[in-house]
Tab-separated table of C-alpha atoms in Angstrom:
chain	number	residue	atom	x	y	z
A	136	MET	CA	98.442	78.157	103.927
A	137	ILE	CA	100.252	81.542	104.418
A	138	VAL	CA	103.034	80.591	101.911
A	139	ARG	CA	100.317	79.766	99.233
A	140	LEU	CA	98.562	82.860	99.975
A	141	LEU	CA	101.743	84.844	99.472
A	142	ALA	CA	102.367	82.941	96.339
A	143	ASP	CA	98.755	83.738	95.104
A	144	LEU	CA	99.058	87.436	95.702
A	145	ARG	CA	102.886	87.537	94.054
A	146	ARG	CA	100.971	85.883	91.021
A	147	LEU	CA	98.150	88.420	90.907
A	148	ASP	CA	100.566	91.459	91.623
A	149	ARG	CA	103.011	90.620	88.661
A	150	PRO	CA	100.338	91.393	85.932
A	151	LEU	CA	99.301	94.579	87.883
A	152	THR	CA	102.747	95.851	88.223
A	153	ARG	CA	103.640	95.295	84.580
A	154	ARG	CA	100.477	97.043	83.545
A	155	ALA	CA	101.114	100.141	85.625
A	156	ALA	CA	104.719	100.506	84.490
A	157	SER	CA	103.533	100.133	80.653
A	158	TRP	CA	101.366	103.239	81.298
A	159	THR	CA	102.535	106.223	78.931
A	160	SER	CA	100.047	108.607	80.188
A	161	PRO	CA	101.952	111.906	81.097
A	162	TRP	CA	99.775	112.661	83.805
A	163	ALA	CA	100.292	109.118	85.286
A	164	ARG	CA	104.270	109.685	84.758
A	165	GLN	CA	103.999	113.088	86.559
A	166	VAL	CA	101.591	112.165	89.333
A	167	LEU	CA	102.637	108.757	90.557
A	168	PRO	CA	106.202	109.444	91.651
A	169	ALA	CA	105.106	112.201	93.593
A	170	VAL	CA	101.944	109.869	95.336
A	171	LYS	CA	104.868	107.334	95.715
A	172	THR	CA	107.278	109.862	97.537
A	173	ALA	CA	104.286	110.990	99.612
A	174	ALA	CA	103.464	107.687	100.626
A	175	GLU	CA	107.111	106.675	101.622
A	176	GLY	CA	107.320	109.934	103.907
A	177	SER	CA	104.163	108.887	105.616
A	178	LYS	CA	102.601	112.430	104.439
A	179	LEU	CA	99.985	110.366	102.350
A	180	TRP	CA	99.034	108.514	105.040
A	181	TRP	CA	98.771	111.251	107.829
A	182	GLY	CA	96.609	113.348	105.146
A	183	THR	CA	94.109	110.146	104.657
A	184	ALA	CA	93.868	109.566	108.343
A	185	VAL	CA	93.119	113.568	109.015
A	186	LEU	CA	90.617	113.041	106.045
A	187	MET	CA	89.032	110.136	107.561
A	188	ALA	CA	89.006	111.295	110.972
A	189	ALA	CA	87.400	114.840	110.002
A	190	THR	CA	84.639	113.573	107.446
A	191	GLY	CA	84.278	109.618	108.579
A	192	ARG	CA	81.988	108.072	110.949
A	193	ARG	CA	82.887	106.598	114.008
A	194	THR	CA	84.530	103.601	112.679
A	195	GLN	CA	86.624	105.399	110.109
A	196	ARG	CA	87.820	107.664	112.787
A	197	TYR	CA	88.802	104.632	114.663
A	198	ALA	CA	90.817	103.144	111.647
A	199	ALA	CA	92.272	106.579	111.256
A	200	ALA	CA	93.532	106.606	114.921
A	201	ALA	CA	94.745	102.853	114.519
A	202	GLY	CA	96.518	103.626	111.484
A	203	LEU	CA	98.171	106.704	113.128
A	204	LEU	CA	99.305	104.741	116.270
A	205	SER	CA	100.670	101.941	114.082
A	206	MET	CA	102.946	104.254	112.127
A	207	VAL	CA	104.124	106.087	115.100
A	208	THR	CA	105.067	102.840	116.855
A	209	ALA	CA	106.649	101.446	113.684
A	210	GLN	CA	108.756	104.764	113.652
A	211	VAL	CA	109.684	104.506	117.428
A	212	LEU	CA	110.559	100.833	117.393
A	213	SER	CA	112.764	101.309	114.130
A	214	ASN	CA	114.620	104.497	115.596
A	215	ALA	CA	115.334	102.546	118.716
A	216	VAL	CA	116.788	99.726	116.804
A	217	GLN	CA	118.891	102.022	114.782
A	218	ALA	CA	120.059	103.635	117.690
A	219	ALA	CA	121.237	100.511	119.376
A	220	VAL	CA	122.979	99.376	116.122
A	221	ARG	CA	124.683	102.808	115.873
A	222	ALA	CA	125.542	102.618	119.652
A	223	ALA	CA	127.165	98.988	119.077
A	224	GLN	CA	129.062	100.334	116.053
A	225	ALA	CA	130.627	103.074	117.653
A	226	ALA	CA	131.272	100.909	120.864
A	227	GLN	CA	133.242	98.527	118.337
A	228	ALA	CA	134.819	101.384	116.365
A	229	ASP	CA	136.098	102.790	119.888
A	230	ASP	CA	137.337	99.280	120.678
A	231	PRO	CA	141.175	98.968	119.917
A	232	ALA	CA	141.023	95.052	120.126
C-alpha cells in the first residue's frame, strides 16, 4: 500500500516538476532559488512557525510548536550521528593497524 502511494506521488510530482522547471518568468527565476535556500536552512520554516504562532488560533500555534520541536529533534539527532561518525573516523585514523 505504501509502495503504491509513493509511486502515485512520484507519478503526480513529475509533471509538476517539469512545469515548474519550464517557467520563464524572471520573477520565478529570481525568487524561487531564494525560497529554496531559505527552506534548506530552516529559516523559512522558523518564520512560518513564528507567523502561525503569532497570528493563528490554538491549533495553528500547536502545529507551529510541533513543527519547531520536530526540526530541533531532527537537528540534534543528525548532529549526534555526525559526531559519532567523526569520532569513529578519527579513532580509525589514529589506529596504526
